[in-house]
XYZ file of C-alpha atoms in Angstrom:
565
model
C -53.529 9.093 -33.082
C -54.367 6.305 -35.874
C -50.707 4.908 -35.422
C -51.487 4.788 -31.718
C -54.540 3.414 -31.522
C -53.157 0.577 -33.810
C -50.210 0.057 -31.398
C -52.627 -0.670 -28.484
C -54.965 -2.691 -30.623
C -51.708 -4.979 -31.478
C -50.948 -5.359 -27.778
C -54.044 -5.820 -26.385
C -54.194 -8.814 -29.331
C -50.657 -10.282 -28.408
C -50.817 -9.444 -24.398
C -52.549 -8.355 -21.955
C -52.420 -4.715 -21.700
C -51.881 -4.079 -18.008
C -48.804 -6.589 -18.262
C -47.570 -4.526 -21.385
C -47.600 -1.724 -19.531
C -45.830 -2.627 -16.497
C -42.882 -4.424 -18.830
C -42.883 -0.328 -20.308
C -42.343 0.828 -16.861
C -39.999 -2.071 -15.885
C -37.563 -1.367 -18.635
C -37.641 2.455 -18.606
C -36.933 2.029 -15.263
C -33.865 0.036 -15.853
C -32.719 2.378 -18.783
C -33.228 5.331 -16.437
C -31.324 3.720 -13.605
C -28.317 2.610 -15.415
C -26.566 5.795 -14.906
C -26.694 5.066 -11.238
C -24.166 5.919 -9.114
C -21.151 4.032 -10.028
C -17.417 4.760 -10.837
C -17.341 8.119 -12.592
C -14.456 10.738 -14.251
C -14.244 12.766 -10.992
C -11.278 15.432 -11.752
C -9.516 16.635 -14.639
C -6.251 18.446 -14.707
C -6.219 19.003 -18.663
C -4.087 22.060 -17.843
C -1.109 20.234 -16.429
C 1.389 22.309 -13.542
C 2.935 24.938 -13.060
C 6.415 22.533 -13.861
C 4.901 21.493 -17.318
C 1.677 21.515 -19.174
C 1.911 17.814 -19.933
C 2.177 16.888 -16.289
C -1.476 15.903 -16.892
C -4.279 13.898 -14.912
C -7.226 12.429 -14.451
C -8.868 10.926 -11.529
C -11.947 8.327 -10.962
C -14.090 7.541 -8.078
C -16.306 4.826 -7.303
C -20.229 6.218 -5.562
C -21.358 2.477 -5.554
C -21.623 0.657 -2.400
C -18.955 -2.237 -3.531
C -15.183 -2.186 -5.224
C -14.879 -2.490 -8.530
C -12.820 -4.194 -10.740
C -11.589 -2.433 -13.730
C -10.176 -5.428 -15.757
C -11.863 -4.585 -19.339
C -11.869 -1.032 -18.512
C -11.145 1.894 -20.595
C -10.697 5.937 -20.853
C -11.112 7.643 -24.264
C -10.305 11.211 -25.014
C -12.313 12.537 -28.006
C -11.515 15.722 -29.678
C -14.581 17.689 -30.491
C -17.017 16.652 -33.126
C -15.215 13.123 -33.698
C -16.403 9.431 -33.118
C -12.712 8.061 -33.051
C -10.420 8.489 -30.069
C -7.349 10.016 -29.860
C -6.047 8.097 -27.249
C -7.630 4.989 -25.561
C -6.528 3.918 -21.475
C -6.641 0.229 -20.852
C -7.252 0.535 -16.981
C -6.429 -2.371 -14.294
C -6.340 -2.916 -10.260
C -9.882 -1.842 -8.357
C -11.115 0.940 -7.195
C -12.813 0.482 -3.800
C -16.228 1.924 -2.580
C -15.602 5.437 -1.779
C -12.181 5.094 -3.127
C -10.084 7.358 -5.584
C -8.335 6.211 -8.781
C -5.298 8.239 -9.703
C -4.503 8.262 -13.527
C -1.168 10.392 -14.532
C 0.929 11.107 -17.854
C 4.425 9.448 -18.792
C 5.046 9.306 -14.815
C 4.513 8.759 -11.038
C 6.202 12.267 -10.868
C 3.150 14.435 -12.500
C 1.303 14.392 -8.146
C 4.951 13.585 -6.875
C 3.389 13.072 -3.483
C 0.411 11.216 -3.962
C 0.920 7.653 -5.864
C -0.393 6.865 -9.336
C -2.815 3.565 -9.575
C -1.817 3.698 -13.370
C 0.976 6.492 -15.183
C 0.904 5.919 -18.993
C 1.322 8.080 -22.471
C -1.617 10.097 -22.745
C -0.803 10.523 -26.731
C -1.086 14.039 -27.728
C -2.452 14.792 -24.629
C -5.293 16.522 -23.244
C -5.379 19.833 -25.406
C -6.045 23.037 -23.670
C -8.679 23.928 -26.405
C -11.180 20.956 -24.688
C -11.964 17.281 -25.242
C -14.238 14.868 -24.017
C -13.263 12.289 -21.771
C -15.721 8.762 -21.866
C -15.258 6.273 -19.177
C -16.085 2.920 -20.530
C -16.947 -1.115 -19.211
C -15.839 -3.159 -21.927
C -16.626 -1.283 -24.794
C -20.354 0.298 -22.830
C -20.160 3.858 -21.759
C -20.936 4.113 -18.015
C -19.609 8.171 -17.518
C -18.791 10.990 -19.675
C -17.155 14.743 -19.300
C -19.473 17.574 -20.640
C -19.083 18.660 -24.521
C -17.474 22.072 -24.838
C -18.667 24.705 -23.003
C -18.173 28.246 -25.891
C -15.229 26.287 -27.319
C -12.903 25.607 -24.097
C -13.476 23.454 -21.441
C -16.102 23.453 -19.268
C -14.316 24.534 -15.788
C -10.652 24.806 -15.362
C -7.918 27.413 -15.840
C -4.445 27.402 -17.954
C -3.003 29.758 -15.492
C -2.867 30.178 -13.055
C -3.141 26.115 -13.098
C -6.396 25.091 -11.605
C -8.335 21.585 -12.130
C -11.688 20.795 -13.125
C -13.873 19.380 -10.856
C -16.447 17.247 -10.519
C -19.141 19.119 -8.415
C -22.125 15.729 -7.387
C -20.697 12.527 -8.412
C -24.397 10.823 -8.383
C -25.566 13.614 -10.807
C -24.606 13.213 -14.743
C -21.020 13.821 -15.967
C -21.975 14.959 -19.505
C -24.154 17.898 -17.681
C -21.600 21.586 -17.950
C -23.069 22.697 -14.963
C -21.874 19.660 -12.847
C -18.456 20.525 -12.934
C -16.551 23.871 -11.434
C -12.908 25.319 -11.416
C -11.262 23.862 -7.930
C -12.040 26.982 -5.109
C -8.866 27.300 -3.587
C -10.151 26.408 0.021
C -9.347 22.835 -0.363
C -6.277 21.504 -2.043
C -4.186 18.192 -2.167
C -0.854 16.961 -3.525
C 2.188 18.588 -4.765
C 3.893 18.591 -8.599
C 7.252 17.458 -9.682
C 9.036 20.642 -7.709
C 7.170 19.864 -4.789
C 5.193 22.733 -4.721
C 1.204 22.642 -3.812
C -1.039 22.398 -6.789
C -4.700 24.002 -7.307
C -6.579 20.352 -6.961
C -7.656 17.609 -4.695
C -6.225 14.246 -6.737
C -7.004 11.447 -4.410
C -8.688 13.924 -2.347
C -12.631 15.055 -1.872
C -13.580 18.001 -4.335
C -13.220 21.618 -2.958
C -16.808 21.854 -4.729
C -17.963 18.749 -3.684
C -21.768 18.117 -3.094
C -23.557 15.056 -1.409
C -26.604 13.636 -1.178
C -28.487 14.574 -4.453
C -29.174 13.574 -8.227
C -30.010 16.806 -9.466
C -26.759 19.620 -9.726
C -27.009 22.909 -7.761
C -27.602 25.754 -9.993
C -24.241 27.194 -8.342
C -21.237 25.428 -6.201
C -21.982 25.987 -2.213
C -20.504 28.892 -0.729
C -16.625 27.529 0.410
C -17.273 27.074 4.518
C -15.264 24.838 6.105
C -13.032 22.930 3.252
C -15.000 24.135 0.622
C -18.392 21.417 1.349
C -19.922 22.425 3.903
C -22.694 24.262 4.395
C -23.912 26.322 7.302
C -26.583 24.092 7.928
C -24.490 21.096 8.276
C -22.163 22.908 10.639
C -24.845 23.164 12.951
C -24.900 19.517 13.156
C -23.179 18.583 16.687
C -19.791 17.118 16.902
C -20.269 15.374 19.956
C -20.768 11.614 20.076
C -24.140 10.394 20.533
C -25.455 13.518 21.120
C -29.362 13.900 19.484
C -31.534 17.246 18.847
C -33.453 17.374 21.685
C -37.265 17.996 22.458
C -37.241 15.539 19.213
C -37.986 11.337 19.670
C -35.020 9.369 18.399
C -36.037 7.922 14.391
C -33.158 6.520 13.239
C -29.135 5.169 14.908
C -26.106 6.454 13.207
C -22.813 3.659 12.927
C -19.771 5.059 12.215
C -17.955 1.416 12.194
C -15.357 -0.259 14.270
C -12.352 1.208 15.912
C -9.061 1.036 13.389
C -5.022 0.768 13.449
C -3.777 1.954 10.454
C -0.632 3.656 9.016
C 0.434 7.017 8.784
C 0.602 8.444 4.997
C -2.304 5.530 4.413
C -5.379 5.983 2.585
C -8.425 4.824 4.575
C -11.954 3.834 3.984
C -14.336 5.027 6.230
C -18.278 3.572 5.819
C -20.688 5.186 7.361
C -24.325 3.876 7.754
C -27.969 5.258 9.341
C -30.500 2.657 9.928
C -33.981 3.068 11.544
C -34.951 2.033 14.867
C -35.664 -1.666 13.011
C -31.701 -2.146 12.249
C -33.433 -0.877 8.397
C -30.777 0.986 6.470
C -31.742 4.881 5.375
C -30.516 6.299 2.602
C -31.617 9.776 2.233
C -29.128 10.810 5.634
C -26.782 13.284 5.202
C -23.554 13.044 6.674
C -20.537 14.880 8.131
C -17.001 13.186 9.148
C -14.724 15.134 11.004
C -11.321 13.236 10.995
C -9.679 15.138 14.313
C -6.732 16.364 12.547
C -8.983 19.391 10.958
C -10.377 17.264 7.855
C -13.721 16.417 7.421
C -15.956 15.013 4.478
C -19.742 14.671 3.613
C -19.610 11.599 2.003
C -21.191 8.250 3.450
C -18.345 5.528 2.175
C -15.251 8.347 2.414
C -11.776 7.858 2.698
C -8.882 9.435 4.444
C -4.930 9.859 4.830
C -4.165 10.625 7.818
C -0.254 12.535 7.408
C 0.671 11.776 11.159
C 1.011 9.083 14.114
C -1.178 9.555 17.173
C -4.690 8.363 18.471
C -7.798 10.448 16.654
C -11.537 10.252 17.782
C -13.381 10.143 13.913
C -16.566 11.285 14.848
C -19.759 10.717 11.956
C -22.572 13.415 12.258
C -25.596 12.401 10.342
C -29.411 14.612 9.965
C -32.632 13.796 8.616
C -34.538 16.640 8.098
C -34.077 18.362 11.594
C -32.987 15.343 13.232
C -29.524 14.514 13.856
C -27.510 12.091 15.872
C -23.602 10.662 16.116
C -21.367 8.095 16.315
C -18.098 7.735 16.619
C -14.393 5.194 16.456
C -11.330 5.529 17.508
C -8.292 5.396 14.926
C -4.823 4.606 16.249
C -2.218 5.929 13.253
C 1.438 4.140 13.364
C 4.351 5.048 11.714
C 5.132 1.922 8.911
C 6.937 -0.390 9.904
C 6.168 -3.001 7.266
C 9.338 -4.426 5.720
C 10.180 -6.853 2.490
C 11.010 -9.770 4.092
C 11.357 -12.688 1.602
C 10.524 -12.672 -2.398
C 10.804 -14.594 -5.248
C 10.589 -13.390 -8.935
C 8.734 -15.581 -11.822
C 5.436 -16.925 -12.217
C 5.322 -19.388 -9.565
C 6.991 -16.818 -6.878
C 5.969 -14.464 -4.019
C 6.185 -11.265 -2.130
C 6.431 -11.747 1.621
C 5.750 -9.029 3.569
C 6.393 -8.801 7.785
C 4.745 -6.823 10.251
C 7.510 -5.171 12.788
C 5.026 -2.957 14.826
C 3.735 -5.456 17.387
C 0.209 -4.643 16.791
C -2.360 -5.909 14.045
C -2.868 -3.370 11.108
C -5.046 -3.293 8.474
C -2.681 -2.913 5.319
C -5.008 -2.110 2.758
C -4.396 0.372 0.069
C -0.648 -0.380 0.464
C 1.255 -0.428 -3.285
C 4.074 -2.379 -4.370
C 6.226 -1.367 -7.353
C 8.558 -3.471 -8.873
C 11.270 -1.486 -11.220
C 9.725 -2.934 -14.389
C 6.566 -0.850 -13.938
C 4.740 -3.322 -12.175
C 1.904 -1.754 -9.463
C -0.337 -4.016 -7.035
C -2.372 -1.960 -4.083
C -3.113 -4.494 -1.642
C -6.995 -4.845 -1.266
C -8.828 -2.901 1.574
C -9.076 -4.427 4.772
C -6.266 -7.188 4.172
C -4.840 -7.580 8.112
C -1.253 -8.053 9.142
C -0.983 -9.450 12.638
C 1.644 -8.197 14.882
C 4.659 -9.637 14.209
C 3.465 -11.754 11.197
C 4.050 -12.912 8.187
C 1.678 -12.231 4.466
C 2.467 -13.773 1.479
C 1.124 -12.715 -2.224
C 1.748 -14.815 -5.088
C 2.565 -13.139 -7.969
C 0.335 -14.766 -10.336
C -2.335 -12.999 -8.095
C -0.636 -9.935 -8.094
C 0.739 -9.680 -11.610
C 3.481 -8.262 -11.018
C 7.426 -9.161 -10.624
C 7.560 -11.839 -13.451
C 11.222 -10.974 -13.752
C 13.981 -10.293 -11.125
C 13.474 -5.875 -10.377
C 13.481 -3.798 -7.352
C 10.309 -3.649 -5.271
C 9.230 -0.668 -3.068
C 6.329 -0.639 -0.770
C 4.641 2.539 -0.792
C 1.696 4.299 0.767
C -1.267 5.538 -0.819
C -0.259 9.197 -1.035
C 3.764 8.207 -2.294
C 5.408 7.391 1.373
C 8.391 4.920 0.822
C 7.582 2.180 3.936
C 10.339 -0.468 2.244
C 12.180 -1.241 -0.879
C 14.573 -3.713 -1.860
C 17.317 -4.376 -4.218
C 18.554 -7.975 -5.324
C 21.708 -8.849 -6.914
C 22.220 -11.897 -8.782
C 20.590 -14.874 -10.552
C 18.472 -16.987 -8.707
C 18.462 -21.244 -9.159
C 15.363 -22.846 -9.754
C 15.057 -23.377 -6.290
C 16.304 -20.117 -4.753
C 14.925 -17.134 -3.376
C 16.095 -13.411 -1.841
C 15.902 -13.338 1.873
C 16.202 -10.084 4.008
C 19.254 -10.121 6.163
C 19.797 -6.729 7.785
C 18.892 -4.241 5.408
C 20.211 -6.236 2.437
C 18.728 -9.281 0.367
C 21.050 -12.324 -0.191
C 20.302 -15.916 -1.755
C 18.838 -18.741 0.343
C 18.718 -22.259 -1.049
C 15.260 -23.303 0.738
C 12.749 -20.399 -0.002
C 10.234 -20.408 3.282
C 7.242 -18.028 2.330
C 4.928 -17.659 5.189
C 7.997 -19.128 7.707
C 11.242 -17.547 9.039
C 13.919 -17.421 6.918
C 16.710 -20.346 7.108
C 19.783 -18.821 6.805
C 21.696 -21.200 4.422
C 23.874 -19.115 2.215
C 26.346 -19.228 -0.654
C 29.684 -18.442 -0.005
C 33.618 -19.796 -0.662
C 36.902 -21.511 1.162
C 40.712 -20.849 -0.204
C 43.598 -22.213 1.558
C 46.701 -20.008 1.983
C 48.637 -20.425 -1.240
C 45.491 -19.454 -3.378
C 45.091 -22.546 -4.148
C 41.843 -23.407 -6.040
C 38.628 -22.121 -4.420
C 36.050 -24.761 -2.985
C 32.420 -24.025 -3.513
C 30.423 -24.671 -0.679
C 27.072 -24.400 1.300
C 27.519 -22.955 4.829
C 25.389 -23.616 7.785
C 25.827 -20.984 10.412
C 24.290 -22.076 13.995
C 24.927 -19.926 16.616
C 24.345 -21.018 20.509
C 24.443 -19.395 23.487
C 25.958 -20.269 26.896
C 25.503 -18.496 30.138
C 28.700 -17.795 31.962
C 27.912 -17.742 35.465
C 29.487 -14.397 36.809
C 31.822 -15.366 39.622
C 33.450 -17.950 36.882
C 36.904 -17.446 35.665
C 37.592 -21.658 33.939
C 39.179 -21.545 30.837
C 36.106 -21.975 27.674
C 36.688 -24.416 24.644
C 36.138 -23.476 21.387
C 35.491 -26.142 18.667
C 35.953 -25.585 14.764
C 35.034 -28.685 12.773
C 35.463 -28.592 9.136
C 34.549 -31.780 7.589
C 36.531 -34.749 9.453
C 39.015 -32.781 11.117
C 39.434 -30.517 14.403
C 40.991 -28.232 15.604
C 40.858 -26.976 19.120
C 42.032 -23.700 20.945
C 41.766 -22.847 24.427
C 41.437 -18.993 25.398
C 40.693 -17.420 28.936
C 37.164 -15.558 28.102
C 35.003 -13.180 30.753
C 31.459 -13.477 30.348
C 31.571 -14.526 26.364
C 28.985 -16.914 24.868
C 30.296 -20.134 24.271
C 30.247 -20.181 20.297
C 29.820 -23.168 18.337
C 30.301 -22.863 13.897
C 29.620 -25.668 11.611
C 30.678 -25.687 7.832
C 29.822 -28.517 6.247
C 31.142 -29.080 2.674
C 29.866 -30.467 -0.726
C 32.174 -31.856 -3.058
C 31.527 -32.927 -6.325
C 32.349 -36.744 -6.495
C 35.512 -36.263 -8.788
C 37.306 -34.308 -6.047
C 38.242 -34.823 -2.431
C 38.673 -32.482 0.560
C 42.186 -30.517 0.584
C 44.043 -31.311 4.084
C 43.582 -27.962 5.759
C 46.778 -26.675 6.376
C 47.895 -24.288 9.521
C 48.486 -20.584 9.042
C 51.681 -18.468 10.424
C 49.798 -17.142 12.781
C 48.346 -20.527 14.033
C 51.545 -21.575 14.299
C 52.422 -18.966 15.975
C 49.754 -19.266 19.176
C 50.437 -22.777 19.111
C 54.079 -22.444 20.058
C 53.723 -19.667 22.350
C 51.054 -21.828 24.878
C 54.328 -24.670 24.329
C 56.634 -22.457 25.431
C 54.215 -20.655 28.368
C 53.633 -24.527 29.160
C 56.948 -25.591 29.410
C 57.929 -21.999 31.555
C 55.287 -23.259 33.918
C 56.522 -26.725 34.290
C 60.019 -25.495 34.498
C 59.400 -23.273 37.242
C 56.700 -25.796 39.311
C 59.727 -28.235 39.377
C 62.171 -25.542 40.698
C 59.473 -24.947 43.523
C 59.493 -28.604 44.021
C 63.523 -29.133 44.354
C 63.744 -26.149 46.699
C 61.382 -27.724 49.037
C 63.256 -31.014 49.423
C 66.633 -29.466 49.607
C 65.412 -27.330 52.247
C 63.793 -30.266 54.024
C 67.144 -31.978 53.992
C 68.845 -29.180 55.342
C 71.095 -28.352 52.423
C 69.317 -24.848 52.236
């Protein structure tokens, strides 16, 4: 009591004590908020798959309100009753509000279905005996996994091979009875064999429970998906359908109407405001996807596996209110191809949108053979038909010529593309057809020229020329009822050559190769092949048949006029 009374007498000398007072509160309150909903360790499969025990994983996901950028980011295993790591995860990309961030051993192979954000050694590995996991922000600990619950970890099994999930992702981490052994009613993604596992990576908890700090004494019974609880089912599916006999408190927004790809992870955000436009926070909510998904969380995401048009309907209560909203999703199959790219610091990806429609792209991954990853950020829009360029000093990825594939969130190939070759300073890959070839005047954002590289020889095999060829094609309409005879033109540098050949209906076709010589050396006279020769003299002789026989015509004629016939 002394040493107190002495602390207030020193503050009421130095400050006022009201003001001291409320500092106390304002700091506490800070301290006690920092573990605020955030990005947290969300799902732990220590005990690998059925196909190996070091097909390990771990997944994050982000509560907050905002993406994330994980630059600076790390992921520490501890083994029990140690300060120093055994293994340390330098973590990069962003995770996006209500997103999911896959982390798998060695491989993408470990979910073979669902695609990594990050596969790297996990050391020694996650040891069936427990560890602690500690997510940190450069070097400050934002999240940790539980100590050891009797020795072992704190929910899981080693067979048969079950994950550990996180039960409340706004309630504490380190706290045993936050965490459960996956139900069984919900599951997601497949190993390296293909087979189903028992866990949801990328994929809400089967034990998953919204809209509370504090952890349930015991996971909710597993109705409908494994979330849901009877009360919430009671909530109506229809849109914009309130409780009735009750006055209307609050609006539920389930956002704007989306066209997005099949095998695609989507955000969803959700929001309840009062009567004001004021946002509430204390809602709970209820998606139902319309292909027999649903999810209780406000900012959720979703794959949907299949094209077609879904009504997403958002249920939200408050108390024993409850109203809905709902949007319209139209799913496409990809049809996103590699159009253009250019490796190095100073080069691009180009990407073109073949579905005629405008998409929102987000969440899309490119790989490039060298280990490279970039997801494209959420709601980055493709217009139909268009072209979208990403430098790769943005995206950090394909410094050095390597095969790119475009994938979908849960491990869908949309495109790839292999280049073959060197590329020139000035040079870059072009799509032509389902191969890439070299183009001398790179056009990112533009169509493609098509100026290519490619070689003459005369007959003899003489010395090959190198040079650049400019292919123009034109059209012609032929009008129908027209039988004249076409021209054809081939022009190689100064000279031409010219053949005449009865076509039906045939475009009139017009090529131009153009050469460049080095200064030193001059054009080789093109010489005629055989078989040149040989249509040349046959039109002669068909020429000469037809004068031969017009002049007969015309000396039987006057003979006969003169009576001689």
């Amino acid at each position: 009591m002394i040493e107190i009374d002495r602390f207030f007498v020193i503050c009421n000398r130095y400050c006022m004590r009201k003001s001291f007072i409320l500092i106390l509160i304002i700091f506490f309150s800070i301290s006690f908020t920092a573990h605020a909903a955030g990005v947290v360790i969300n799902e732990i499969g220590w005990m690998g798959t059925v196909v190996s025990a070091s097909d390990e994983w771990v997944e994050l996901y982000n509560a907050s309100a905002s993406a994330v950028d994980l630059t600076g980011w790390t992921l520490s295993f501890f083994k029990p009753a140690t300060t120093s790591p055994s293994k340390i995860i330098s973590l990069s990309g962003t995770i996006f509000s209500g997103g999911y961030y896959l982390i798998e051993r060695t491989d993408d192979t470990t979910i073979s279905d669902v695609a990594a954000d990050i596969f790297t050694a996990f050391g020694t590995g996650l040891v069936d005996s427990g560890m602690i996991l500690r997510l940190a922000d450069n070097s400050s600990v934002v999240d940790s996994s539980p100590e050891l619950c009797d020795n072992k970890w704190c929910a899981g099994l080693v067979s048969p091979e079950t994950s550990m999930e996180r039960i409340s992702p706004l309630a504490d981490g380190s706290i045993a009875s936050n965490w459960a052994t996956n139900n069984g009613q919900k599951i997601n993604g497949k190993n390296a064999a293909g087979n189903s596992i028992n866990g949801t990576p990328k994929s809400e908890n089967s034990v998953y429970v919204s809209g509370s700090n504090n952890v349930p004494p015991s996971p909710p019974p597993p109705n409908q998906e494994g979330h849901t609880t009877s009360e919430t089912n009671e909530l109506s599916n229809l849109p914009s359908q309130s409780s009735s006999a009750m006055p209307e408190t609050f609006k539920v927004y389930a956002g704007e109407d989306k066209t997005v790809l099949a095998g695609q992870e989507t955000v969803f955000s959700g929001k309840v405001a009062d009567l004001k436009g004021k946002q509430i926070d204390n809602a709970r909510f209820l998606w139902n996807f319309g292909d027999g998904s649903t999810s209780g969380i406000r900012v959720t995401s979703h794959t949907f596996l299949f094209p077609g048009k879904y009504i997403v309907n958002l249920n939200a209560s408050i108390a024993e209110e409850s109203h809905a909203d709902y949007l319209n999703v139209e799913v496409l199959t990809p049809k996103i191809i590699i159009s253009e790219a250019k490796p190095g610091q100073d080069g691009f990806i180009e990407l073109q949108n073949e579905t005629g429609q405008k998409l929102d792209i987000g969440g899309l991954i490119i790989k490039d053979a060298s280990g490279g990853v970039f997801s494209v950020p959420q709601s980055t829009i493709l217009d139909k038909n268009a072209l979208l360029v990403f430098p790769n000093a943005i995206m950090q990825i394909f410094y050095k010529t390597a095969d790119l594939t475009l994938v979908t969130s849960n491990g869908r190939v949309v495109d790839s593309a292999h280049f073959e070759g060197v590329l020139d300073v000035e040079e870059s890959f072009a799509r032509e057809g389902s191969e890439f070839i070299k183009i001398s005047a790179p056009s990112p954002g533009n169509l493609n020229t098509k100026i290519v590289q490619q070689s003459l020889a005369d007959d003899s095999g003489r010395k090959e020329l190198s040079v650049k060829t400019e292919v123009v094609i034109k059209t012609k309409e032929v009008k129908p009822e027209s039988s004249e005879l076409k021209d054809s033109s081939l022009l190689i540098g100064n000279i031409t050559a010219k053949d005449t050949a009865k076509e039906e209906k045939m475009p009139d076709v017009s090529i131009v190769v153009s050469e460049q010589l080095p200064d030193s050396q001059t054009a080789a006279p093109i010489v005629l092949n055989s078989q040149s020769r040989f249509l040349i003299n046959s039109k002669l002789l068909l020429g000469a048949s037809i004068l031969v026989g017009i002049l007969g015509a015309v000396g039987f004629f006057i003979l006969r006029s003169l009576g001689r016939l």
